[in-house]
Coordinates of C-alpha atoms and ligand atoms in Angstrom, one line a residue:
M1 CA 111.5 103.9 177.4
E2 CA 108.2 101.4 177.6
V3 CA 105.2 103.1 178.7
T4 CA 101.4 101.6 179.4
A5 CA 98.9 103.5 177.1
A6 CA 95.5 103.3 176.9
V7 CA 95.2 103.0 173.0
A8 CA 91.9 104.1 170.8
K9 CA 92.4 101.6 167.7
K10 CA 88.4 101.7 166.1
A11 CA 85.4 105.2 166.9
H12 CA 83.3 104.4 168.9
A13 CA 85.3 101.1 169.7
K14 CA 87.2 100.4 173.9
F15 CA 90.4 101.7 174.8
E16 CA 92.7 98.6 174.8
L17 CA 95.6 99.1 177.4
E18 CA 98.7 98.3 175.7
S19 CA 102.8 98.3 176.3
L20 CA 104.2 101.2 173.8
T21 CA 107.6 103.0 173.1
L22 CA 108.1 106.2 174.1
D23 CA 110.5 108.3 172.3
E24 CA 113.1 110.0 174.5
P25 CA 112.6 113.8 174.8
R26 CA 114.3 116.0 172.1
A27 CA 115.7 119.2 174.0
D28 CA 113.1 121.3 174.7
E29 CA 110.7 118.0 175.1
V30 CA 110.0 117.2 179.0
I31 CA 109.3 113.7 179.8
V32 CA 106.1 113.3 182.5
K33 CA 105.2 110.8 185.2
I34 CA 101.5 110.8 184.6
S35 CA 99.3 110.9 188.3
A36 CA 96.5 111.3 186.4
V37 CA 94.6 112.3 183.8
G38 CA 91.1 113.6 182.7
I39 CA 89.2 113.1 179.9
C40 CA 87.8 116.0 178.1
H41 CA 85.4 115.5 175.1
S42 CA 87.6 116.2 172.8
D43 CA 89.4 113.3 173.5
L44 CA 86.3 110.6 172.6
A45 CA 85.6 113.7 169.3
A46 CA 89.7 112.4 168.6
R47 CA 88.5 109.0 168.6
D48 CA 85.9 109.1 166.7
G49 CA 86.8 111.1 163.6
A50 CA 85.2 115.1 164.6
I51 CA 89.2 115.9 165.2
P52 CA 91.1 114.1 162.4
I53 CA 93.8 111.8 164.6
E54 CA 94.7 108.8 162.8
L55 CA 94.0 105.4 164.1
P56 CA 96.0 103.9 166.9
A57 CA 96.5 106.9 168.6
V58 CA 97.0 107.5 172.5
L59 CA 94.5 110.9 173.3
G60 CA 94.4 112.2 176.6
H61 CA 94.5 115.9 177.0
E62 CA 94.1 116.6 181.0
G63 CA 97.0 115.2 182.6
S64 CA 99.1 116.2 185.5
G65 CA 102.4 114.2 187.2
Y66 CA 106.3 115.1 187.9
V67 CA 108.6 115.9 185.6
E68 CA 110.7 112.7 184.8
R69 CA 113.6 113.8 182.5
V70 CA 114.4 117.4 181.0
G71 CA 115.9 118.5 177.8
E72 CA 119.0 119.7 177.3
S73 CA 117.2 123.6 176.4
V74 CA 114.8 123.3 179.3
T75 CA 114.9 125.5 181.8
K76 CA 110.6 125.9 183.3
V77 CA 111.0 122.4 184.6
Q78 CA 113.9 120.0 186.4
P79 CA 112.9 116.7 187.4
G80 CA 110.7 116.0 190.0
D81 CA 108.7 119.9 189.8
R82 CA 104.7 118.7 189.8
V83 CA 103.3 120.2 186.5
V84 CA 100.2 120.4 184.8
L85 CA 99.5 120.0 181.0
T86 CA 98.0 122.0 179.3
F87 CA 97.9 122.8 175.6
N88 CA 100.7 123.1 173.1
S89 CA 101.9 126.3 170.6
C90 CA 104.2 127.4 169.2
G91 CA 105.8 130.6 170.7
E92 CA 107.0 132.2 168.1
C93 CA 103.8 133.1 165.5
P94 CA 101.6 136.9 165.6
N95 CA 99.0 135.2 168.7
C96 CA 101.8 133.4 170.9
T97 CA 104.6 136.2 170.9
D98 CA 100.8 138.2 172.1
D99 CA 100.3 135.9 174.8
R100 CA 97.0 134.7 172.7
Q101 CA 98.8 130.7 172.3
A102 CA 94.7 129.2 172.2
Y103 CA 95.5 131.0 168.5
C104 CA 98.8 129.6 168.2
H105 CA 99.0 130.3 164.0
Q106 CA 99.8 126.5 164.2
F107 CA 97.4 124.6 167.1
A108 CA 96.2 122.3 164.6
P109 CA 99.3 120.2 164.1
L110 CA 100.8 120.9 167.8
N111 CA 98.0 119.6 169.0
Y112 CA 96.3 117.3 166.7
G113 CA 99.0 116.5 164.1
G114 CA 99.8 113.1 165.5
V115 CA 103.5 113.1 165.1
R116 CA 106.1 116.0 166.0
P117 CA 105.6 119.0 163.4
D118 CA 109.0 117.3 161.5
G119 CA 106.8 113.9 161.2
S120 CA 108.8 112.0 163.7
A121 CA 107.0 109.4 165.7
V122 CA 106.8 110.5 169.3
L123 CA 105.2 106.2 169.8
S124 CA 105.6 103.1 168.6
S125 CA 104.7 99.9 169.4
G126 CA 107.3 97.4 167.7
T127 CA 107.7 98.6 163.6
E128 CA 104.6 100.2 163.5
T129 CA 103.5 103.9 164.1
V130 CA 101.3 104.6 166.7
R131 CA 100.1 108.5 167.2
G132 CA 100.6 110.3 169.9
N133 CA 101.9 114.2 170.6
F134 CA 97.8 114.5 170.9
F135 CA 97.1 118.2 172.4
G136 CA 102.0 117.9 172.6
Q137 CA 100.9 115.5 175.6
S138 CA 99.1 112.2 175.1
S139 CA 98.6 111.2 178.7
F140 CA 96.0 108.4 178.7
A141 CA 99.4 106.8 179.6
D142 CA 101.7 105.8 182.9
Y143 CA 104.1 108.5 181.3
A144 CA 103.6 111.3 178.5
L145 CA 106.5 113.3 176.2
A146 CA 105.4 116.9 176.7
N147 CA 107.0 120.0 175.2
E148 CA 108.5 122.8 177.6
R149 CA 106.3 125.3 176.3
N150 CA 103.1 122.9 177.5
V151 CA 103.4 122.1 181.0
V152 CA 103.1 124.8 184.2
K153 CA 104.9 124.1 186.8
V154 CA 102.1 124.0 190.1
S155 CA 103.2 124.0 193.8
G156 CA 102.8 120.8 196.7
E157 CA 99.9 122.0 198.8
V158 CA 97.1 121.3 196.3
P159 CA 96.6 117.5 195.1
L160 CA 98.1 116.8 192.3
E161 CA 95.4 113.9 191.2
L162 CA 93.5 116.9 190.5
L163 CA 94.4 119.3 188.9
G164 CA 95.3 118.0 185.2
P165 CA 91.2 119.0 183.7
L166 CA 92.2 123.1 184.5
G167 CA 94.2 121.9 181.3
C168 CA 91.5 122.0 179.3
G169 CA 87.7 121.6 179.8
I170 CA 87.8 123.9 183.2
Q171 CA 89.8 126.3 181.8
T172 CA 87.7 127.2 179.0
G173 CA 84.2 127.1 180.4
A174 CA 85.6 129.3 183.7
G175 CA 88.3 131.8 181.5
A176 CA 85.3 132.1 178.6
I177 CA 82.9 134.2 181.6
M178 CA 86.8 135.1 183.0
N179 CA 89.1 136.1 180.1
S180 CA 87.1 135.8 176.8
F181 CA 83.9 138.1 178.2
Q182 CA 85.6 139.9 181.1
A183 CA 82.3 139.9 182.4
P184 CA 81.6 142.6 184.8
P185 CA 80.1 141.8 188.8
G186 CA 76.2 142.6 188.1
S187 CA 76.5 141.1 184.3
S188 CA 74.2 138.2 183.1
V189 CA 75.0 135.0 181.3
L190 CA 73.1 132.3 179.9
I191 CA 75.3 129.4 179.7
V192 CA 73.5 126.8 177.4
G193 CA 74.4 122.8 178.2
A194 CA 75.5 121.6 182.5
G195 CA 78.1 119.3 181.6
A196 CA 82.2 120.4 182.8
V197 CA 82.3 122.6 180.4
G198 CA 79.5 125.2 180.9
L199 CA 79.7 123.4 185.1
S200 CA 83.1 125.1 185.5
A201 CA 81.7 128.8 182.7
V202 CA 79.3 128.5 186.6
L203 CA 82.0 128.4 188.5
G204 CA 83.3 131.7 186.1
A205 CA 80.6 133.6 186.7
V206 CA 80.7 133.1 189.7
V207 CA 83.9 134.8 190.6
Q208 CA 83.7 137.5 188.2
N209 CA 80.4 138.6 190.4
C210 CA 77.5 138.0 187.7
A211 CA 74.5 139.2 189.2
N212 CA 72.3 136.9 187.2
I213 CA 73.5 133.7 186.4
L214 CA 70.9 132.1 184.3
V215 CA 71.3 128.0 183.2
S216 CA 69.5 125.9 180.6
E217 CA 70.5 121.9 180.3
P218 CA 68.0 118.8 179.3
H219 CA 69.5 117.0 182.4
A220 CA 68.0 117.6 185.9
S221 CA 70.4 116.0 187.9
R222 CA 72.7 119.1 186.1
R223 CA 70.6 121.8 186.8
E224 CA 71.1 120.4 190.2
R225 CA 74.0 120.7 190.0
A226 CA 74.5 123.7 188.4
L227 CA 72.3 125.7 191.5
K228 CA 74.4 123.9 194.4
L229 CA 77.6 125.6 192.8
G230 CA 76.0 129.1 191.8
A231 CA 73.4 129.5 188.8
T232 CA 70.7 131.9 190.3
Q233 CA 68.0 130.4 187.9
V234 CA 68.2 126.5 185.3
I235 CA 66.1 127.1 182.6
D236 CA 64.7 123.2 181.6
P237 CA 64.7 123.5 177.6
V238 CA 61.1 121.4 177.5
D239 CA 59.7 123.8 179.0
G240 CA 59.3 126.8 176.2
P241 CA 61.3 128.5 173.2
L242 CA 64.9 129.3 174.9
P243 CA 64.4 133.3 174.4
D244 CA 61.1 133.0 175.5
Q245 CA 62.8 131.6 178.7
V246 CA 65.1 134.0 179.5
R247 CA 62.9 136.9 178.8
A248 CA 60.8 135.7 181.6
A249 CA 63.4 136.5 183.9
L250 CA 65.4 139.0 182.1
P251 CA 63.0 141.0 180.0
A252 CA 66.5 142.3 178.6
G253 CA 68.1 139.6 177.3
V254 CA 70.8 138.5 178.8
D255 CA 74.4 140.0 178.5
F256 CA 76.6 137.2 177.6
V257 CA 75.7 134.1 176.6
L258 CA 78.3 130.4 175.7
D259 CA 77.1 127.9 174.4
T260 CA 79.2 124.3 175.4
S261 CA 76.5 122.3 173.7
G262 CA 77.2 122.5 169.6
N263 CA 74.4 121.4 169.6
A264 CA 73.0 122.9 166.3
D265 CA 68.8 123.5 167.2
V266 CA 69.5 125.5 169.7
L267 CA 72.4 127.5 168.4
A268 CA 69.2 128.9 165.7
S269 CA 68.2 130.6 168.9
V270 CA 70.9 131.7 171.7
A271 CA 71.2 134.8 169.8
L272 CA 68.0 136.1 170.4
C273 CA 69.1 135.3 174.1
L274 CA 71.0 138.5 173.7
A275 CA 70.6 142.0 175.5
P276 CA 71.9 144.9 173.2
R277 CA 75.8 144.7 172.3
G278 CA 75.4 141.7 173.6
L279 CA 78.6 138.5 172.8
L280 CA 77.8 135.2 171.9
G281 CA 80.8 133.3 172.7
L282 CA 80.7 129.4 170.6
V283 CA 83.2 126.8 173.2
G284 CA 80.5 123.7 172.4
V285 CA 82.1 121.4 169.8
P286 CA 78.9 120.4 167.4
A287 CA 79.0 116.6 166.4
D288 CA 78.9 118.0 162.6
P289 CA 81.6 119.6 161.3
E290 CA 80.5 121.3 158.9
A291 CA 77.7 123.0 161.6
T292 CA 76.7 126.9 160.9
L293 CA 75.7 129.0 163.1
W294 CA 72.5 131.8 161.4
V295 CA 72.3 134.5 162.6
N296 CA 69.6 137.6 161.7
V297 CA 72.5 140.3 159.8
I298 CA 69.4 143.2 160.7
H299 CA 68.5 141.9 164.0
A300 CA 72.6 141.6 164.8
M301 CA 73.4 145.4 163.5
V302 CA 70.7 147.4 165.4
L303 CA 71.3 145.9 168.2
G304 CA 75.5 146.3 167.8
L305 CA 75.6 141.8 168.6
R306 CA 79.2 140.5 168.1
V307 CA 79.8 137.2 168.1
M308 CA 83.0 134.7 169.7
G309 CA 84.8 131.9 168.8
I310 CA 86.5 130.4 172.1
V311 CA 89.1 128.0 172.3
E312 CA 90.4 127.0 175.8
G313 CA 88.6 130.1 177.4
D314 CA 91.7 132.1 176.0
S315 CA 94.3 130.9 178.4
N316 CA 97.9 131.7 179.1
P317 CA 98.1 128.5 180.7
D318 CA 101.2 129.5 183.1
E319 CA 98.9 133.2 184.7
F320 CA 96.1 131.0 184.0
I321 CA 96.2 127.4 185.7
P322 CA 97.7 129.5 188.9
R323 CA 95.3 131.8 189.1
L324 CA 92.8 129.3 189.3
I325 CA 94.1 127.2 191.6
E326 CA 94.5 130.0 194.0
L327 CA 90.9 130.4 193.6
Y328 CA 91.1 127.4 194.9
Q329 CA 93.1 127.0 198.0
A330 CA 90.5 130.5 199.2
G331 CA 87.7 128.4 198.2
R332 CA 86.3 130.6 195.7
F333 CA 86.9 128.2 192.2
P334 CA 86.3 124.1 193.7
F335 CA 86.4 122.6 191.0
D336 CA 86.6 119.8 192.5
K337 CA 82.8 119.6 193.0
L338 CA 82.8 118.2 189.9
V339 CA 85.9 115.2 189.3
K340 CA 85.4 112.1 190.1
T341 CA 88.2 109.5 190.0
F342 CA 88.5 106.4 188.4
P343 CA 92.0 103.9 188.6
F344 CA 93.4 104.0 184.9
A345 CA 92.6 100.9 184.0
A346 CA 88.7 101.7 184.3
V347 CA 88.9 104.3 181.4
N348 CA 86.3 102.1 180.0
D349 CA 83.8 102.9 182.6
A350 CA 85.1 106.0 183.4
I351 CA 84.8 107.3 179.8
H352 CA 80.5 105.8 179.5
E353 CA 79.8 107.5 183.1
Q354 CA 80.9 110.1 181.3
E355 CA 78.9 110.0 178.8
T356 CA 75.4 108.8 180.6
G357 CA 76.3 112.4 182.2
E358 CA 76.6 110.3 185.4
T359 CA 79.4 111.6 185.8
V360 CA 80.6 115.3 185.2
K361 CA 84.3 115.0 185.6
A362 CA 86.0 111.6 184.6
V363 CA 89.7 111.4 186.3
L364 CA 91.3 108.0 186.3
L365 CA 94.3 107.4 188.1
N366 CA 97.8 105.9 187.9
E367 CA 98.4 103.8 190.6
N368 CA 101.3 104.0 192.1
A369 CA 100.9 107.8 191.2
Ligands
ZN1 ZN1 102.9 130.5 167.6
ZN2 ZN1 89.8 119.4 176.1

């Protein structure tokens, strides 16, 4: 079918709206009419080469919309269902069968491969292949081809156009605190960076009833926003070394640190903010793919420190996304405060506002959705 998509053609260049051909759904695939799609840091990382996908490509991986058509073996959804799209996974490897699909052994080919696992293209322009299948969706478009595994059915009582970011950025931040850390009530957490993922982590820490929610962030407007969303204290990095500022508030250090910045200078000191038996979680994608975390071995050993990489907030999307929606409906997870909507055609303006920090989470709305 013919679709309209925002195509990434060159690193650091603007997206261009084009008409493309979307392939027919295979047996386990689903075509979704995209109502709205969030913009995530990984879309820009992929456009700019930090995530290896050939260009031209259609990116976008926080789509929400209505099921348009399904392949013959699909049982999870049917046409007309409201769905949130999320990351794809194989369903068969040891981690998928353990409901830990964020660490699917096939994660890279299924989410960044640009084509189906058998090498067939999902998008084309005339005779030219356009890379698609980004996070199993490529939802910077009016229609997207997903897999049964990466669509999550949602109820009709919540505004569908807000929900796409639950499929990546918001579940990543909130899930890191709620699933990966399982931060207990009364615990202390330092969140480094107050972009969409960091602020979602603040919301997750509030849900978990953490007693101390510290946020380190260089932009004053974002620190302000963190306080409004439930941070108990904010730190401006220019006021002194991060461990000193953390220990001025909590002399023993914090139980958990979540780094959403990927900033090498910051990462050099985050382990020094931890209390004994503290846990450091890494979700920030560094600009330099060779970035390395240095930890003093004796310090780590005698304090019993732990470090964990985190993908997608350890989410099992079919369970976690509906749980976040329930919390939102109960007034306990106001993620809508992070969202600003733009018309789909304003994709480049939306990216600009998100990159400058003016907007936390830009969501593109399709017309007639
Ligand atoms: Zn798997
Ligand atoms: Zn993402």
